[in-house]
CSV table of N, CA and C in Angstrom, one decimal:
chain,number,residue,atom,x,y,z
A,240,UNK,N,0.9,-20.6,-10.6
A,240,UNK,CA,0.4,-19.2,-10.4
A,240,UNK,C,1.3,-18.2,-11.0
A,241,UNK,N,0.6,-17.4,-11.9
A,241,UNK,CA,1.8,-16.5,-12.6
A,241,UNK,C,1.8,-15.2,-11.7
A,242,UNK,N,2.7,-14.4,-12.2
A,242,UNK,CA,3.6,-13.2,-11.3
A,242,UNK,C,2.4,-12.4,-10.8
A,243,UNK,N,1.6,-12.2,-12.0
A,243,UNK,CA,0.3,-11.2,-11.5
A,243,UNK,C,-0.4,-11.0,-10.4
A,244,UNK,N,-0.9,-13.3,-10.5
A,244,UNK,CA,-2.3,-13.6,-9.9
A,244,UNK,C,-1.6,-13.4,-8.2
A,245,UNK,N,0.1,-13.8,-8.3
A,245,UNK,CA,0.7,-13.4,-7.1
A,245,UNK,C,0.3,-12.0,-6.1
A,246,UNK,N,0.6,-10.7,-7.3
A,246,UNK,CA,0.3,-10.0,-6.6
A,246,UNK,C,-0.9,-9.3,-6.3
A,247,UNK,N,-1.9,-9.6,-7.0
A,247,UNK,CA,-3.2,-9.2,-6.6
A,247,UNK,C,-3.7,-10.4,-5.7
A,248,UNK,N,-3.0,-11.0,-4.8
A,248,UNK,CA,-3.9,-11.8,-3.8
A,248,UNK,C,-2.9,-11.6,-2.4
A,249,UNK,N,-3.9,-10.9,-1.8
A,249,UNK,CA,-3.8,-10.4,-0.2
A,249,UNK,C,-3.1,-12.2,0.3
A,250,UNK,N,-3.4,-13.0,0.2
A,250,UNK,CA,-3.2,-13.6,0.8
A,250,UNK,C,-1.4,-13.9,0.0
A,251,UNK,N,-1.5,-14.5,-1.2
A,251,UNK,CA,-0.5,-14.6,-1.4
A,251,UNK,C,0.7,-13.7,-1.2
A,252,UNK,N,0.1,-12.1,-1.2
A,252,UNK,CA,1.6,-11.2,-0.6
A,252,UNK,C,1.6,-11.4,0.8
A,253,UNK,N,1.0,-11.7,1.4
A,253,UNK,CA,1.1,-11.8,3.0
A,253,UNK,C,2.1,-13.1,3.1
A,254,UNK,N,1.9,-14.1,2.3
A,254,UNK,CA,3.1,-15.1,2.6
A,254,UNK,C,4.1,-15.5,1.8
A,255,UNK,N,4.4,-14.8,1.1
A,255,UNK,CA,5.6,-14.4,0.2
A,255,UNK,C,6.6,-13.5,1.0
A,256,UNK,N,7.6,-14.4,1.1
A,256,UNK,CA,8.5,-13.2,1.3
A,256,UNK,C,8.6,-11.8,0.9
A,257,UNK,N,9.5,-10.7,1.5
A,257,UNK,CA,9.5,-9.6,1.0
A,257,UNK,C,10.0,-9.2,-0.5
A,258,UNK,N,11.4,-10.1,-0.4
A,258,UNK,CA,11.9,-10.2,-1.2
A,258,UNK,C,11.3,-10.7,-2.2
A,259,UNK,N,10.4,-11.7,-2.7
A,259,UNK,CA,9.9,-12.2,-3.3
A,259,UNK,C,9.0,-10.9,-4.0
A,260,UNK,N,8.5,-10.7,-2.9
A,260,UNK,CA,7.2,-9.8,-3.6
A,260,UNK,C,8.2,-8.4,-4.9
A,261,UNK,N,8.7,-8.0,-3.9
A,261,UNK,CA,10.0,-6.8,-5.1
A,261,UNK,C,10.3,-7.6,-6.2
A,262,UNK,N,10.8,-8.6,-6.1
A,262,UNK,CA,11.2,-9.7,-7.3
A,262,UNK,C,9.9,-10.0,-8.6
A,263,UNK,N,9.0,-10.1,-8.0
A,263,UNK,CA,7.9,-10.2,-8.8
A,263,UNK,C,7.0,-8.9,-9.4
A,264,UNK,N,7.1,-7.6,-8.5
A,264,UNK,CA,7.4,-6.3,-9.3
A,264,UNK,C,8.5,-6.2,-10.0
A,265,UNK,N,9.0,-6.5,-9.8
A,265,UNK,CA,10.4,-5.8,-10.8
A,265,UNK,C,9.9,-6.4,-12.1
A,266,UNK,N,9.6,-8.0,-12.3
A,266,UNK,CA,9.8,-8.7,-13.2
A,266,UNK,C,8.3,-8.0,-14.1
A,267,UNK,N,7.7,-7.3,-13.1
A,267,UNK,CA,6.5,-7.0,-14.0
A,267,UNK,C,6.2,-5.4,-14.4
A,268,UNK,N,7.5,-4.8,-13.4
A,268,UNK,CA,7.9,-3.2,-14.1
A,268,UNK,C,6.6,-2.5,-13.1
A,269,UNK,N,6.5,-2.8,-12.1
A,269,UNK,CA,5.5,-2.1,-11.1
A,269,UNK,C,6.2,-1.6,-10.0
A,270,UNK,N,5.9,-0.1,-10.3
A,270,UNK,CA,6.6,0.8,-8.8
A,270,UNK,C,5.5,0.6,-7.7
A,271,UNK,N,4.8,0.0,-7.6
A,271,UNK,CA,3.6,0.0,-6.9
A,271,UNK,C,2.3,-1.2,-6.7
A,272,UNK,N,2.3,-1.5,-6.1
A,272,UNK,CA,1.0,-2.4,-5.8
A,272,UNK,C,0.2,-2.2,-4.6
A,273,UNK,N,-1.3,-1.8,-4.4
A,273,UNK,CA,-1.9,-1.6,-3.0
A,273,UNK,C,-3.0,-2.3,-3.0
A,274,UNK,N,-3.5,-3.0,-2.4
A,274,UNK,CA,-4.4,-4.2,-2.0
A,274,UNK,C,-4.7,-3.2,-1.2
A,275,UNK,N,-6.6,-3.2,-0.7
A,275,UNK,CA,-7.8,-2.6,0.0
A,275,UNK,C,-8.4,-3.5,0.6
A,276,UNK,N,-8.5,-3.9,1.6
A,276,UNK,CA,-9.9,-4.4,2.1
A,276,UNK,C,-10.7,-4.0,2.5
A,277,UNK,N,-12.4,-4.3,2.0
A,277,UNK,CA,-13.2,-3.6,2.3
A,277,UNK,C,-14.1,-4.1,3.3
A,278,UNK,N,-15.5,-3.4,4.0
A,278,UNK,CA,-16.5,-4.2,4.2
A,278,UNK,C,-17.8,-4.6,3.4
A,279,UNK,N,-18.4,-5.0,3.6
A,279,UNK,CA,-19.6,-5.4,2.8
A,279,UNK,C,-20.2,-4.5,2.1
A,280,UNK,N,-20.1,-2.9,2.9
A,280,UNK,CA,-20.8,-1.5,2.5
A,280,UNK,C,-20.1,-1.0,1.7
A,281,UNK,N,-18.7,-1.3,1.2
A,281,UNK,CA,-17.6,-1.1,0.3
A,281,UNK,C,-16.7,-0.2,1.3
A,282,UNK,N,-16.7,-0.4,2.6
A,282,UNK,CA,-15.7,1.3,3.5
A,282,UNK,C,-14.4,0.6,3.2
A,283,UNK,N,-13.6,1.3,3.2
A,283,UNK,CA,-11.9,0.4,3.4
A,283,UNK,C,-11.8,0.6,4.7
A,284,UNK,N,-11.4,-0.6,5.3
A,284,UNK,CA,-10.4,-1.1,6.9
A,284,UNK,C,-9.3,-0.9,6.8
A,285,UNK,N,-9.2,-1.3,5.2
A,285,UNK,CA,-7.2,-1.6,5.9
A,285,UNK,C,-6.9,-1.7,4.3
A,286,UNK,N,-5.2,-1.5,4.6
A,286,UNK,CA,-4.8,-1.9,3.2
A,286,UNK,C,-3.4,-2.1,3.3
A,287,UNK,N,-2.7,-2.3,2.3
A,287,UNK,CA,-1.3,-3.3,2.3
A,287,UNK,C,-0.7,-2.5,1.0
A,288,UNK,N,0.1,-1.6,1.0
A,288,UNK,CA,0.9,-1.0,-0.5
A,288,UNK,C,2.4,-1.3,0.0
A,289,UNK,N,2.4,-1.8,-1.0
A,289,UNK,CA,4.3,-2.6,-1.5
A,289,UNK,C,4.8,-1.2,-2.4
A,290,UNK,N,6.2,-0.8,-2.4
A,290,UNK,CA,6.8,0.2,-3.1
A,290,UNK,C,7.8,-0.4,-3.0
A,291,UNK,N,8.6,0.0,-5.1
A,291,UNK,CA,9.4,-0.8,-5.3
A,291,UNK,C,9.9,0.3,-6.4
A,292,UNK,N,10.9,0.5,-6.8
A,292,UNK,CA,11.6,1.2,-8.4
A,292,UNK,C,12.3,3.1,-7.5
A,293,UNK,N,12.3,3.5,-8.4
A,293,UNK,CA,12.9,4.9,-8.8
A,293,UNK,C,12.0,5.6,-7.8
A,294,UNK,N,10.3,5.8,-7.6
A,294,UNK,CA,9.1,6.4,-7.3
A,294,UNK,C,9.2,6.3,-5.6
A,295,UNK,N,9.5,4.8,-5.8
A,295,UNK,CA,9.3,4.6,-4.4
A,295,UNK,C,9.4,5.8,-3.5
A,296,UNK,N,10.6,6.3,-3.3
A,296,UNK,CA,11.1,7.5,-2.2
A,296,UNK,C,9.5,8.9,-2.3
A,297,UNK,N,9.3,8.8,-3.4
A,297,UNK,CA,8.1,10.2,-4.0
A,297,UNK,C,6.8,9.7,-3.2
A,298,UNK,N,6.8,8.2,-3.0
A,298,UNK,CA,5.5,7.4,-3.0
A,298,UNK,C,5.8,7.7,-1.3
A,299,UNK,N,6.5,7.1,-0.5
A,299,UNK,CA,6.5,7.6,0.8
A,299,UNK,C,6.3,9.1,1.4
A,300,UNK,N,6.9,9.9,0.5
A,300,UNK,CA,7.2,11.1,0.8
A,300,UNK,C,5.5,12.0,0.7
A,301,UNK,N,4.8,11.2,-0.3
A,301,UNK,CA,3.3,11.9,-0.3
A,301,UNK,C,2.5,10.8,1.0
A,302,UNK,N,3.1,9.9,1.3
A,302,UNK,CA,2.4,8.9,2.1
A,302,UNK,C,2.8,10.0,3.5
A,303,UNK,N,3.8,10.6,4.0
A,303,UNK,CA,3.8,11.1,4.8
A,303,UNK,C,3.3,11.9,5.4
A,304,UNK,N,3.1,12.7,4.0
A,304,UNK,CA,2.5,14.4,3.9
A,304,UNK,C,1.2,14.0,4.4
A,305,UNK,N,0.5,13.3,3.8
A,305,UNK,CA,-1.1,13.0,4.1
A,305,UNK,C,-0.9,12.6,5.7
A,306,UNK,N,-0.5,11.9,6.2
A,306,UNK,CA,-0.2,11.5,7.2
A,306,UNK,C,-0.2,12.4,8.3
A,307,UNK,N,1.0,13.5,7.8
A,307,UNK,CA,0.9,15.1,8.6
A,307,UNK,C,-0.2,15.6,8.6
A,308,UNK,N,-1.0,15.4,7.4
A,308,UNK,CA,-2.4,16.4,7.2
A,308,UNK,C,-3.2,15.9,8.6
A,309,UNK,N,-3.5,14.3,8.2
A,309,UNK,CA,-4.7,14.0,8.9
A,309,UNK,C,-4.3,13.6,10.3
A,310,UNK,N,-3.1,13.9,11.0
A,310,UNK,CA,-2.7,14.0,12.6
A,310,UNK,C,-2.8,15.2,13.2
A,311,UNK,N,-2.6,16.5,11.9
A,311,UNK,CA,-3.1,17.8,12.3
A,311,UNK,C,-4.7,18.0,12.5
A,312,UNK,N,-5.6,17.5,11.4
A,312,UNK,CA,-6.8,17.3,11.6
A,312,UNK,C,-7.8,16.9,12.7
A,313,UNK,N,-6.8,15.5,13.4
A,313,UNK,CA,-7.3,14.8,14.4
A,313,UNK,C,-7.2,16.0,15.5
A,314,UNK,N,-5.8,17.0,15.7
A,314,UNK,CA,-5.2,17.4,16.7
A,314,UNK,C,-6.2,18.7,16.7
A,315,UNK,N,-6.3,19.0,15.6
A,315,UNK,CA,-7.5,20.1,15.6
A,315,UNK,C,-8.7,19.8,16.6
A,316,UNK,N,-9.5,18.8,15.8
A,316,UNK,CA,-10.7,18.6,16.3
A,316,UNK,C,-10.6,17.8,17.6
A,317,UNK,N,-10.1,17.6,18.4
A,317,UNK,CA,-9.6,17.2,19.9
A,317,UNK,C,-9.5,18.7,20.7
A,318,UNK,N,-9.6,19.6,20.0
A,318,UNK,CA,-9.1,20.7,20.9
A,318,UNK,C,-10.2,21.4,21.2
């Protein structure tokens, strides 16, 4: 199995070490990989993003912001 088919398979990042997985970005120059799962209607449930390189820190840092958005959102419409 080469470095790629690794990381485009939900299953294979799920049982690869962590380490592994970074090792196999690096070797392929990817700050990023996010796997989606969907349902049949195409909605996303769930998803799995690995961050790796220089971006990383940028990549969390907007992961958060959205995060603030849509907790304020919820906190809104609860009131």
């Amino acid at each position: 199995m080469t470095v790629l088919q690794r990381l485009t398979s939900l299953e294979e990042i799920g049982q690869s070490p962590v380490a592994q997985v970074l090792q196999d970005m690096g070797a392929l120059g990817a700050n990023q990989v996010a796997i989606t799962v969907r349902d049949d209607s195409d909605t996303v449930l769930g998803g799995l993003v690995c961050l790796h390189g220089p971006s990383a820190q940028r990549y969390m840092q907007a992961i958060d912001a959205v995060t603030r958005e849509i907790e304020t959102e919820e906190q809104d419409r609860e009131q």
